[in-house]
Amino acid sequence: MTTLRAFTCDDLFKFNNIQAFLNFLSQYGIPFYLQYLAHWPEYFIVAEAPGGELMGYIMGKAEGSVAREEWHGHVTALSVAPEFRRLGLAAKLMEMLEEISERKGGFFVDLFVRVSNQVAVNMYKQLGYSVYRTVIEYYSASNGEPDEDAYDMRKALSRDTERKSIIPIPHPVRPEDIE
Amino acid sequence: MAARGHVQDPNDRRLRPIYDYLDNGNNKMAIQQADKLLKKHKDLHCAKVLKAIGLQRTGKQDEAFSLAQEVATLEPTDDNSLQALTILYREMHRPELVTKLYEAAVKKVPLSEEYHSHLFMAYARVGEYKKMQQAGMALYKTVPKNPYYFWSVMSLVMQAISAQDEKLAQTMFLPLAERMVEKMVKEEKIEAEAEVQLYFMILERLGKYVEALDMVRGPLGEKLTSELQSRENKCMMMYQRLQLWPECNALSYKLLLKNPDEWQFYLSYFDSLFHLMDKSWSPPNEEEHCVEGPVHTTVAEAVKFVVDRMEEEDKKDSRPLRGPYMACLELIHRLRQRGCPDEEELGDPLELMLQFFGKFGDKPCCITDLKIYLHLLPPEQHTQFENRLGELVPLGEVGEDGFGFPGDTKALQRHLCVCQLSRVLGLQHTLDTEGKLCLITELKAHYHYGLQFGKSCLKTELQFSDTYCLMVAHVYIDLWTETGDENMLWQCLGVLEEGLSYSPSNAQFKLLLLLLFCRLGAFQPVVDLYSSLDAKHVQHDTIGYLLTRYAGSLGQFAAASQSYNFSLRFFHSNQKDTSEYIIQAYKYGAFEKIPEFIAFRTRLNQSLHFAQVRTERMLLDLYTEADITSSLEESVKAMGLCPEEDDIPWDNMRDNRDLTVLFSWDPKDRELTEEHRRLSLEEESVWLKVRSLTLRLLASLALLGHAPSKRNSDKTNENGVSAKSSTLQTLLSQLDLTLQTAAQITEKQTQYPFLGPPSSRLASALSSGSCHCQASALQLSLTLQELETTGLGKMSDVDFCTTGLQPSVHLQKQQDWGGECKGDVLEMKDSRLMTQPSLLETLVFFVETVCVVLWVASYSASVLRPLKSSLQKKKKKKTKDSSTPVVLSGFQEWTGSLQGIVTQALDHVKGQEASLTALKLAALTLGVGHAQTQECGFTRAAMDKVQTSYLGSLQELGDLLRKRADSLKSLKF
């Protein structure tokens, strides 16, 4: 039971229960959030509990060339406060992002995830995503941890009737080689 | 810098190396290269601008500026120069100059789409809405593209939003904007969704809800597709504004059938239902209820609707949704509010909550959900409820220690939820001391047992049983505040440190530790805790107060300075960041975000915390540096402080603090209330006023010292001097008034919940006498200033002595007051460790006051010195009257007494340091019953941190006092 609505700047002031406890996600600066709000406001959705607590949010964008059938929705950040996990909220938010991408005529939705983040990888698999390729050292080192590879995971949308967009690429790629 | 497009242009080729140097940060080479190029091609203006960028980046702002102006006055129209100047002006924080640049360019090249659009964006950056409107229109006339037209429309909306006069907005700007859009609608030129959004925004702001509704439902509304349920949401909003309850009800119903978990629609469903009932609305016969479909108008229908939703969830194989079950409790709550007897049809709240717990008890949010409706249970049912809940928790067999434990994480979560509920119901609070200690033992046992489930957790993950640990800490805090037994506090610190060792990312542990260390006056461990929270951007505003409230007040000056910087860096970047994205919002047509971004920027600029750190940072710099590394006057000038200027938005202050960031499961009557929030803001504002007035008074004192000597003063100088002293006078009377308000506020002795906002420094500042002592010292400088203008010879010496000595009398009093708090900051008594953090806080106030008094003394010396030297000349001439005037002996007596006071204080600090160092914590036996060595280890570690921190504070305070004592020597004639 959730109120799903557009994310607003004022939500940044209520961010503490999501943000402070987030560690698996890199945290973004204000410019980053504002950029998404200015460019893809419809892709930035927040879930609010009946008591007013922020439960989680999803932030994404639409990008890629239509001509090359690469126009797609991208999940930039998805995050649910620990208190509100195991309620299916992440799945709900992903579903909304996919729906928006469908309406925009995207061919697929994609996202990047740390290869070590098995919990997230499994969750995305359950939601119908598959590993499209591995991106070498996509996550740069921090706090003494080494660079880490990412999975680029994809899910085809209805426009991609033959599901061409998700045929895996066998060889890993470097971050500079991705669009 | 942006890649240049036209490679063929020979100038581009020539400029390329300079761009490269600048891009690589090699500013010197960029300047050299530009000079070389300019020798050959005098008229290559862009080279000059690039050189100016190099100069600007190497700190030669003035040179850079005049070079840039050389080019700007030529009104360049080449792309390179314009872009380079734009970059330069932006780096100079002079965005208004960019507008001038493109105004000229547009005049010379009136058909350039690019320059027109740059001009529009330049206006946008500085918020010149009227000019934006015109620029947008000019652009549209040059190139008739829809977005340009709507930029102009949006600029009208912004004029309406920013208009001081709401009437002007409603009768001029918005109607004009509306007409502009209507024109496009009539001509069937509306293309994009953004344009429809903007139309909606205008109608909404005009209060034309009927028109807005028609528009959304009509063909234009079909363009609203990006956002999910965009049309439905907008219709709902309009139904509510128009109080069209049948439509509101029917739409909510429809949306809930589609998604029975959408909480906002349950609320609008219930709201509309009761409105309809109050109006005895009945559906028209034989036709549709309303455009949105069937309407519910009776409680019976609502009950059936909710019950059906629940039954549907019950039937589902997949995970049930919480919405329908919560809606049931919400409906009971609303029926009860209305005194409606039908609630029974939904069932007994106790049973319903048990049912809810049965379904969702293993989710961490169960407590957050149920908490909202606990008031539906009468108090006499509380214990029964707890017991019944307990029956639903599968625990293993009771072991030797008398406890049974959960077999998996789901059972653990259920048990945890029961503990949380019992706390929220106040059942933990009613336990006596022994009961609470037993509870602690039980919770600890569960905590340790539960750790096994999280053995494979990553460092970044929380432990399943962390919440037990946090609850233990809360019960310890209850015990500490009730009994005053500091042992409870030490053990609380120990248990939290232990928790952190198993769950190093737990922010709640860190926040609570941070709070406790601050209350104990130990700031050193706090800095590390805060930085390990990895607070980002807005968090420096929302939770920064936890740190900065204590930063300055505990004598850890270096750490304080660092803490203020954390916050200030964020606030300063805000201005720049936002204007960039306002421009982007125009580009992408996210019109509704533009006022939002501006409101966001304003909210940060008007932040209470921002004003506090700004003020405290400057005061701190003065206390620790002025008259030590540089003179007070130099320091004040370097800060750009102007005593006449007050940059704090007193009437629009925004309290952005997140005062509930620390988890609490306290019952309602112990929770933070709106009244607490109001009182805390009031108190903080008054304290800020005291501090900011002190700062401005110090600035005006510093500038007094600069007053030209009386003898060669002409009229203007005299005016200057009297203006300065009148500022001082005004500020002093403001301070006086503020201190009176402050006294009234502290009389209230407001107590906030422990996990709520900390009290400000106001009460201790007043009771220590520090405020009054500083005020009287500053008063003395005013008296002296006045005497200097009337002539020192004519002054009543007696007057001076009484006023002059007053600050030191006050200072003496303040020190005595500090002395009254007998004992040491940390003491061991009967194998108990006791703290007196108030000693530290008082000492800090004392040191701050010493600084102020010494600055006044230094000013006095500068005034009296000429008198002294003229006296010496007289002596040489052997004039008759050669006795030292009372004013000079008075001054000497005063500085002498100051010397005495400071020396005494230094001895006091040394004494404290010595006894602190002598304290051997290892000798402390931590009470029997807590013999588990590991736990004791964490408690000891916490104690050590406190001891080390106290020592650090004393050392920094001692150092500063010594430096101040040195500066005192130079005041002797």
mmCIF file of C-alpha atoms in Angstrom, chain B residues 510-791:
data_model
loop_
_atom_site.group_PDB
_atom_site.id
_atom_site.type_symbol
_atom_site.label_atom_id
_atom_site.label_comp_id
_atom_site.label_asym_id
_atom_site.label_seq_id
_atom_site.Cartn_x
_atom_site.Cartn_y
_atom_site.Cartn_z
ATOM 1 C CA LYS B 510 25.948 5.814 14.056
ATOM 2 C CA LEU B 511 23.339 8.513 14.489
ATOM 3 C CA LEU B 512 22.532 7.462 18.027
ATOM 4 C CA LEU B 513 26.206 7.168 18.976
ATOM 5 C CA LEU B 514 26.753 10.573 17.494
ATOM 6 C CA LEU B 515 23.939 12.028 19.534
ATOM 7 C CA LEU B 516 25.139 10.417 22.764
ATOM 8 C CA PHE B 517 28.746 11.475 22.340
ATOM 9 C CA CYS B 518 27.574 15.023 21.670
ATOM 10 C CA ARG B 519 25.437 15.039 24.804
ATOM 11 C CA LEU B 520 28.481 13.816 26.680
ATOM 12 C CA GLY B 521 30.491 16.699 25.310
ATOM 13 C CA ALA B 522 32.885 14.428 23.440
ATOM 14 C CA PHE B 523 33.126 15.796 19.936
ATOM 15 C CA GLN B 524 36.173 13.928 18.697
ATOM 16 C CA PRO B 525 34.490 10.572 17.927
ATOM 17 C CA VAL B 526 31.585 12.401 16.335
ATOM 18 C CA VAL B 527 33.541 13.657 13.355
ATOM 19 C CA ASP B 528 34.470 10.148 12.237
ATOM 20 C CA LEU B 529 30.952 8.874 12.808
ATOM 21 C CA TYR B 530 29.479 11.630 10.719
ATOM 22 C CA SER B 531 31.879 11.151 7.860
ATOM 23 C CA SER B 532 31.250 7.404 7.899
ATOM 24 C CA LEU B 533 27.558 8.199 7.381
ATOM 25 C CA ASP B 534 28.729 9.501 4.042
ATOM 26 C CA ALA B 535 26.152 12.284 4.096
ATOM 27 C CA LYS B 536 25.556 13.761 0.701
ATOM 28 C CA HIS B 537 24.242 17.108 -0.549
ATOM 29 C CA VAL B 538 20.847 17.933 0.986
ATOM 30 C CA GLN B 539 21.681 15.742 3.956
ATOM 31 C CA HIS B 540 24.200 18.362 5.026
ATOM 32 C CA ASP B 541 21.163 20.552 5.492
ATOM 33 C CA THR B 542 18.731 18.000 6.899
ATOM 34 C CA ILE B 543 20.991 16.162 9.337
ATOM 35 C CA GLY B 544 24.013 18.467 9.490
ATOM 36 C CA TYR B 545 22.584 20.084 12.610
ATOM 37 C CA LEU B 546 23.415 16.992 14.645
ATOM 38 C CA LEU B 547 27.043 17.808 14.110
ATOM 39 C CA THR B 548 27.185 21.575 13.894
ATOM 40 C CA ARG B 549 25.104 22.210 17.009
ATOM 41 C CA TYR B 550 27.967 20.824 19.066
ATOM 42 C CA ALA B 551 30.898 21.620 16.817
ATOM 43 C CA GLY B 552 31.763 25.020 18.202
ATOM 44 C CA SER B 553 30.517 24.555 21.712
ATOM 45 C CA LEU B 554 32.874 21.827 22.865
ATOM 46 C CA GLY B 555 36.228 23.402 22.223
ATOM 47 C CA GLN B 556 37.280 21.226 19.302
ATOM 48 C CA PHE B 557 37.943 24.157 17.058
ATOM 49 C CA ALA B 558 39.735 22.380 14.217
ATOM 50 C CA ALA B 559 37.046 19.714 13.994
ATOM 51 C CA ALA B 560 34.364 22.386 14.222
ATOM 52 C CA SER B 561 35.846 24.230 11.309
ATOM 53 C CA GLN B 562 35.875 21.027 9.283
ATOM 54 C CA SER B 563 32.247 20.336 10.146
ATOM 55 C CA TYR B 564 31.102 23.772 9.045
ATOM 56 C CA ASN B 565 32.970 23.288 5.800
ATOM 57 C CA PHE B 566 31.110 20.056 5.049
ATOM 58 C CA SER B 567 27.864 21.990 5.045
ATOM 59 C CA LEU B 568 29.049 25.238 3.521
ATOM 60 C CA ARG B 569 30.569 23.591 0.507
ATOM 61 C CA PHE B 570 27.204 22.102 -0.308
ATOM 62 C CA PHE B 571 25.228 25.305 0.157
ATOM 63 C CA HIS B 572 27.594 27.312 -1.981
ATOM 64 C CA SER B 573 27.402 24.928 -4.900
ATOM 65 C CA ASN B 574 23.606 25.024 -4.855
ATOM 66 C CA GLN B 575 23.193 28.372 -6.559
ATOM 67 C CA LYS B 576 25.350 27.431 -9.533
ATOM 68 C CA ASP B 577 23.873 23.956 -9.882
ATOM 69 C CA THR B 578 20.257 24.988 -9.994
ATOM 70 C CA SER B 579 20.433 27.699 -12.647
ATOM 71 C CA GLU B 580 22.030 25.230 -15.044
ATOM 72 C CA TYR B 581 19.062 22.889 -14.712
ATOM 73 C CA ILE B 582 16.469 25.612 -14.923
ATOM 74 C CA ILE B 583 17.857 26.229 -18.383
ATOM 75 C CA GLN B 584 17.728 22.544 -19.197
ATOM 76 C CA ALA B 585 14.114 22.415 -18.081
ATOM 77 C CA TYR B 586 13.303 25.088 -20.686
ATOM 78 C CA LYS B 587 15.153 23.136 -23.336
ATOM 79 C CA TYR B 588 13.310 19.917 -22.618
ATOM 80 C CA GLY B 589 9.979 21.583 -21.953
ATOM 81 C CA ALA B 590 9.763 20.384 -18.349
ATOM 82 C CA PHE B 591 7.908 23.576 -17.503
ATOM 83 C CA GLU B 592 6.383 22.375 -14.268
ATOM 84 C CA LYS B 593 9.890 21.737 -12.943
ATOM 85 C CA ILE B 594 11.038 25.328 -13.386
ATOM 86 C CA PRO B 595 9.159 26.860 -10.447
ATOM 87 C CA GLU B 596 10.029 23.722 -8.535
ATOM 88 C CA PHE B 597 13.780 24.179 -9.090
ATOM 89 C CA ILE B 598 13.546 27.817 -8.109
ATOM 90 C CA ALA B 599 11.626 26.949 -4.949
ATOM 91 C CA PHE B 600 14.249 24.325 -4.181
ATOM 92 C CA ARG B 601 17.070 26.833 -4.517
ATOM 93 C CA THR B 602 15.204 29.296 -2.330
ATOM 94 C CA ARG B 603 14.508 26.667 0.277
ATOM 95 C CA LEU B 604 18.224 25.973 0.573
ATOM 96 C CA ASN B 605 19.219 29.625 0.521
ATOM 97 C CA GLN B 606 16.785 30.397 3.307
ATOM 98 C CA SER B 607 17.820 27.420 5.372
ATOM 99 C CA LEU B 608 18.218 27.984 9.088
ATOM 100 C CA HIS B 609 21.162 25.645 9.114
ATOM 101 C CA PHE B 610 22.880 27.506 6.278
ATOM 102 C CA ALA B 611 22.597 30.790 8.172
ATOM 103 C CA GLN B 612 23.870 29.084 11.314
ATOM 104 C CA VAL B 613 26.971 27.519 9.791
ATOM 105 C CA ARG B 614 27.747 30.695 7.877
ATOM 106 C CA THR B 615 27.652 32.738 11.067
ATOM 107 C CA GLU B 616 29.369 30.198 13.285
ATOM 108 C CA ARG B 617 32.115 29.650 10.742
ATOM 109 C CA MET B 618 33.012 33.335 10.722
ATOM 110 C CA LEU B 619 32.802 33.675 14.497
ATOM 111 C CA LEU B 620 35.022 30.637 14.876
ATOM 112 C CA ASP B 621 37.594 32.091 12.515
ATOM 113 C CA LEU B 622 37.632 35.307 14.478
ATOM 114 C CA TYR B 623 37.933 33.572 17.839
ATOM 115 C CA THR B 624 40.764 31.355 16.717
ATOM 116 C CA GLU B 625 42.647 33.721 14.413
ATOM 117 C CA ALA B 626 41.829 37.409 14.725
ATOM 118 C CA ASP B 627 44.662 39.273 16.460
ATOM 119 C CA ILE B 628 46.700 36.072 16.424
ATOM 120 C CA THR B 629 47.556 35.393 12.798
ATOM 121 C CA SER B 630 46.173 38.663 11.494
ATOM 122 C CA SER B 631 44.484 41.688 13.001
ATOM 123 C CA LEU B 632 40.773 41.771 13.715
ATOM 124 C CA GLU B 633 40.364 44.373 11.028
ATOM 125 C CA GLU B 634 42.138 42.303 8.404
ATOM 126 C CA SER B 635 40.127 39.232 9.327
ATOM 127 C CA VAL B 636 36.864 41.119 9.079
ATOM 128 C CA LYS B 637 37.838 42.541 5.705
ATOM 129 C CA ALA B 638 38.944 39.179 4.390
ATOM 130 C CA MET B 639 35.522 37.784 5.245
ATOM 131 C CA GLY B 640 33.848 40.643 3.443
ATOM 132 C CA LEU B 641 31.881 41.335 6.588
ATOM 133 C CA CYS B 642 29.857 44.498 6.612
ATOM 134 C CA PRO B 643 28.249 45.421 9.937
ATOM 135 C CA GLU B 644 25.346 47.218 8.273
ATOM 136 C CA GLU B 645 24.407 44.190 6.236
ATOM 137 C CA ASP B 646 22.155 41.486 7.532
ATOM 138 C CA ASP B 647 21.968 38.633 5.045
ATOM 139 C CA ILE B 648 19.809 36.318 7.121
ATOM 140 C CA PRO B 649 16.210 35.909 5.879
ATOM 141 C CA TRP B 650 14.628 36.238 9.322
ATOM 142 C CA ASP B 651 11.051 36.343 8.091
ATOM 143 C CA ASN B 652 11.336 33.456 5.667
ATOM 144 C CA MET B 653 13.657 31.130 7.490
ATOM 145 C CA ARG B 654 13.237 27.508 6.444
ATOM 146 C CA ASP B 655 13.769 24.819 9.010
ATOM 147 C CA ASN B 656 14.974 21.954 6.840
ATOM 148 C CA ARG B 657 16.240 19.856 9.714
ATOM 149 C CA ASP B 658 15.047 16.273 9.706
ATOM 150 C CA LEU B 659 14.136 16.036 13.379
ATOM 151 C CA THR B 660 12.891 12.467 13.164
ATOM 152 C CA VAL B 661 15.921 10.981 11.472
ATOM 153 C CA LEU B 662 16.587 8.835 14.539
ATOM 154 C CA PHE B 663 14.216 5.883 14.754
ATOM 155 C CA SER B 664 11.928 5.996 17.710
ATOM 156 C CA TRP B 665 9.261 3.590 18.911
ATOM 157 C CA ASP B 666 8.129 5.793 21.723
ATOM 158 C CA PRO B 667 4.410 6.059 22.464
ATOM 159 C CA LYS B 668 2.555 9.023 21.066
ATOM 160 C CA ASP B 669 2.716 11.117 24.226
ATOM 161 C CA ARG B 670 6.504 10.992 24.157
ATOM 162 C CA GLU B 671 6.889 11.743 20.477
ATOM 163 C CA LEU B 672 8.053 14.950 18.912
ATOM 164 C CA THR B 673 5.131 17.340 18.448
ATOM 165 C CA GLU B 674 4.554 20.275 16.148
ATOM 166 C CA GLU B 675 4.861 22.493 19.208
ATOM 167 C CA HIS B 676 8.335 21.079 19.871
ATOM 168 C CA ARG B 677 9.296 21.893 16.322
ATOM 169 C CA ARG B 678 8.027 25.413 16.644
ATOM 170 C CA LEU B 679 9.793 26.014 19.946
ATOM 171 C CA SER B 680 13.023 24.561 18.667
ATOM 172 C CA LEU B 681 12.975 26.796 15.609
ATOM 173 C CA GLU B 682 12.170 29.806 17.772
ATOM 174 C CA GLU B 683 15.006 29.052 20.130
ATOM 175 C CA GLU B 684 17.498 28.405 17.332
ATOM 176 C CA SER B 685 16.490 31.601 15.557
ATOM 177 C CA VAL B 686 16.987 33.736 18.632
ATOM 178 C CA TRP B 687 20.337 32.147 19.310
ATOM 179 C CA LEU B 688 21.292 32.744 15.700
ATOM 180 C CA LYS B 689 20.269 36.355 16.107
ATOM 181 C CA VAL B 690 22.502 36.715 19.153
ATOM 182 C CA ARG B 691 25.402 35.201 17.239
ATOM 183 C CA SER B 692 24.893 37.159 14.076
ATOM 184 C CA LEU B 693 24.587 40.428 16.024
ATOM 185 C CA THR B 694 27.771 39.558 17.895
ATOM 186 C CA LEU B 695 29.496 38.974 14.596
ATOM 187 C CA ARG B 696 28.290 42.241 13.132
ATOM 188 C CA LEU B 697 29.245 44.072 16.311
ATOM 189 C CA LEU B 698 32.746 42.652 16.039
ATOM 190 C CA ALA B 699 32.893 43.787 12.433
ATOM 191 C CA SER B 700 31.867 47.258 13.406
ATOM 192 C CA LEU B 701 34.389 47.249 16.265
ATOM 193 C CA ALA B 702 37.103 46.312 13.797
ATOM 194 C CA LEU B 703 36.158 49.197 11.541
ATOM 195 C CA LEU B 704 36.071 51.640 14.457
ATOM 196 C CA GLY B 705 39.715 50.962 14.935
ATOM 197 C CA HIS B 706 40.154 52.245 11.445
ATOM 198 C CA ALA B 707 38.479 55.573 12.183
ATOM 199 C CA PRO B 708 40.616 58.475 11.024
ATOM 200 C CA SER B 709 42.131 60.461 13.826
ATOM 201 C CA LYS B 710 40.057 63.335 15.015
ATOM 202 C CA ARG B 711 42.543 66.120 14.431
ATOM 203 C CA ASN B 712 42.700 65.982 10.653
ATOM 204 C CA SER B 713 39.091 65.014 10.184
ATOM 205 C CA ASP B 714 37.100 66.994 7.715
ATOM 206 C CA LYS B 715 33.351 66.903 7.460
ATOM 207 C CA THR B 716 33.037 63.701 5.501
ATOM 208 C CA ASN B 717 35.292 61.884 7.874
ATOM 209 C CA GLU B 718 33.295 63.029 10.800
ATOM 210 C CA ASN B 719 30.193 61.751 9.132
ATOM 211 C CA GLY B 720 31.930 58.496 8.485
ATOM 212 C CA VAL B 721 32.902 58.110 12.079
ATOM 213 C CA SER B 722 29.512 58.937 13.457
ATOM 214 C CA ALA B 723 27.913 56.560 10.989
ATOM 215 C CA LYS B 724 30.117 53.800 12.282
ATOM 216 C CA SER B 725 29.337 54.513 15.887
ATOM 217 C CA SER B 726 25.650 54.756 15.150
ATOM 218 C CA THR B 727 25.797 51.305 13.564
ATOM 219 C CA LEU B 728 27.450 50.083 16.705
ATOM 220 C CA GLN B 729 24.787 51.786 18.760
ATOM 221 C CA THR B 730 21.957 50.287 16.709
ATOM 222 C CA LEU B 731 23.424 46.822 16.817
ATOM 223 C CA LEU B 732 23.980 47.058 20.557
ATOM 224 C CA SER B 733 20.390 47.977 21.210
ATOM 225 C CA GLN B 734 19.252 45.174 18.920
ATOM 226 C CA LEU B 735 21.428 42.778 20.866
ATOM 227 C CA ASP B 736 19.944 44.071 24.069
ATOM 228 C CA LEU B 737 16.412 43.473 22.802
ATOM 229 C CA THR B 738 17.323 40.039 21.522
ATOM 230 C CA LEU B 739 18.807 39.089 24.881
ATOM 231 C CA GLN B 740 15.560 40.084 26.531
ATOM 232 C CA THR B 741 13.611 37.827 24.180
ATOM 233 C CA ALA B 742 16.190 35.138 24.806
ATOM 234 C CA ALA B 743 15.625 35.371 28.547
ATOM 235 C CA GLN B 744 11.896 34.874 28.052
ATOM 236 C CA ILE B 745 12.503 31.833 25.897
ATOM 237 C CA THR B 746 14.883 30.158 28.281
ATOM 238 C CA GLU B 747 12.410 30.686 31.103
ATOM 239 C CA LYS B 748 10.146 28.190 29.388
ATOM 240 C CA GLN B 749 12.830 25.524 29.861
ATOM 241 C CA THR B 750 11.519 23.533 26.940
ATOM 242 C CA GLN B 751 12.418 19.867 27.022
ATOM 243 C CA TYR B 752 12.465 18.004 23.729
ATOM 244 C CA PRO B 753 12.182 14.241 23.330
ATOM 245 C CA PHE B 754 15.590 12.675 23.715
ATOM 246 C CA LEU B 755 15.757 11.606 20.098
ATOM 247 C CA GLY B 756 14.405 14.947 18.902
ATOM 248 C CA PRO B 757 16.255 18.210 18.378
ATOM 249 C CA PRO B 758 19.034 19.128 20.786
ATOM 250 C CA SER B 759 18.485 22.319 22.786
ATOM 251 C CA SER B 760 20.355 25.323 21.462
ATOM 252 C CA ARG B 761 23.258 26.941 23.308
ATOM 253 C CA LEU B 762 21.005 29.804 24.304
ATOM 254 C CA ALA B 763 20.251 28.778 27.888
ATOM 255 C CA SER B 764 23.850 28.122 28.860
ATOM 256 C CA ALA B 765 25.024 31.259 27.072
ATOM 257 C CA LEU B 766 22.699 33.298 29.230
ATOM 258 C CA SER B 767 23.279 31.523 32.504
ATOM 259 C CA SER B 768 27.045 31.620 32.085
ATOM 260 C CA GLY B 769 26.828 35.394 31.806
ATOM 261 C CA SER B 770 28.814 35.308 28.622
ATOM 262 C CA CYS B 771 26.270 37.234 26.542
ATOM 263 C CA HIS B 772 26.007 40.081 28.995
ATOM 264 C CA CYS B 773 29.711 40.265 29.488
ATOM 265 C CA GLN B 774 30.288 40.543 25.742
ATOM 266 C CA ALA B 775 27.553 43.126 25.437
ATOM 267 C CA SER B 776 29.034 45.294 28.158
ATOM 268 C CA ALA B 777 32.503 45.029 26.640
ATOM 269 C CA LEU B 778 31.152 46.171 23.290
ATOM 270 C CA GLN B 779 29.254 48.929 25.069
ATOM 271 C CA LEU B 780 32.582 50.157 26.375
ATOM 272 C CA SER B 781 33.952 50.479 22.878
ATOM 273 C CA LEU B 782 30.996 52.642 21.999
ATOM 274 C CA THR B 783 31.539 54.841 25.052
ATOM 275 C CA LEU B 784 35.183 55.243 24.130
ATOM 276 C CA GLN B 785 34.279 56.029 20.553
ATOM 277 C CA GLU B 786 31.950 58.766 21.728
ATOM 278 C CA LEU B 787 34.523 60.112 24.150
ATOM 279 C CA GLU B 788 37.098 60.216 21.415
ATOM 280 C CA THR B 789 34.931 62.488 19.325
ATOM 281 C CA THR B 790 34.044 64.762 22.229
ATOM 282 C CA GLY B 791 37.668 64.847 23.329
#
